[in-house]
Amino acid sequence: MSGALQAFQERIGYAFRDPRLLERALTHASWLQDHPEAPGNNQRLEFLGDSVLQLVLTQALFTLFPEEREGVLTKRRAILGRGAFLSALAREIGLDRTLLLGANEESLGGRGRDAALEDAFEALVGAVSVDGGLEEARRVVHALYGDLGARLASLEGHANPKGRLQEIVQPLHGNQAIRYDVLSTEGADHERTYEVGVFLLERRIGTGRGTSKKLAEEQAAHEALRTLETSPGGR
């Protein structure tokens, strides 16, 4: 096995008994165009890994939120399993650097494609489950995700910054403590840009710009969340 794959195993905290499974998990379909002698690509492992990942996340969320409703748990599982997040996790562990890609796919920027990284991440989970069993796959997934509650809070805030801001502020200051005001507008009606400020008890804690009030408010909420996270007395 190459030094790169050895280092990759160290990063994910799992040593494969059968290194061929790891190589298969990292083999993009385009690799076979240039290397027809290769034993196969990662699509079957990706199919398996998708289901394993869903099971691991489902059980983790079921335990982490014992009083939460099914609908909320389903939404949170979707956030933790969405493609953009999986591709970000793949980059965190350097999976993008270890992918086996065909020359044409490489030249077209395939190494940076979210879809390719998402599939490879799921294939990796599938490969671990085949090599070491479900419990090892669970351990590796939890290690790669880290603190699941913290990950989820960050992702939920990113997906719904206004809701996340309200959740933080409401217990301390009540339901009416946050308001959004349009500070300025620019451009003609068909290409208008809005600047919106978000205020906490009359103190502006974030500003955002966007081509609609909704987008500008979301941008302002993102900035407000950063303000509250970095300011010791921000709340």
XYZ file of C-alpha atoms in Angstrom, residues 12-14 124-125 128 135-145:
17
model
C -9.500 8.403 9.709
C -8.349 6.256 12.628
C -8.947 2.919 10.933
C -15.505 4.827 2.597
C -18.165 4.228 5.262
C -15.234 0.143 6.732
C -19.658 -1.191 15.081
C -16.337 -0.173 13.555
C -18.198 1.853 10.928
C -20.159 3.536 13.716
C -16.965 4.344 15.619
C -15.295 5.825 12.525
C -18.344 7.921 11.615
C -18.584 9.333 15.145
C -14.870 10.117 15.124
C -15.086 11.914 11.786
C -18.175 13.902 12.771
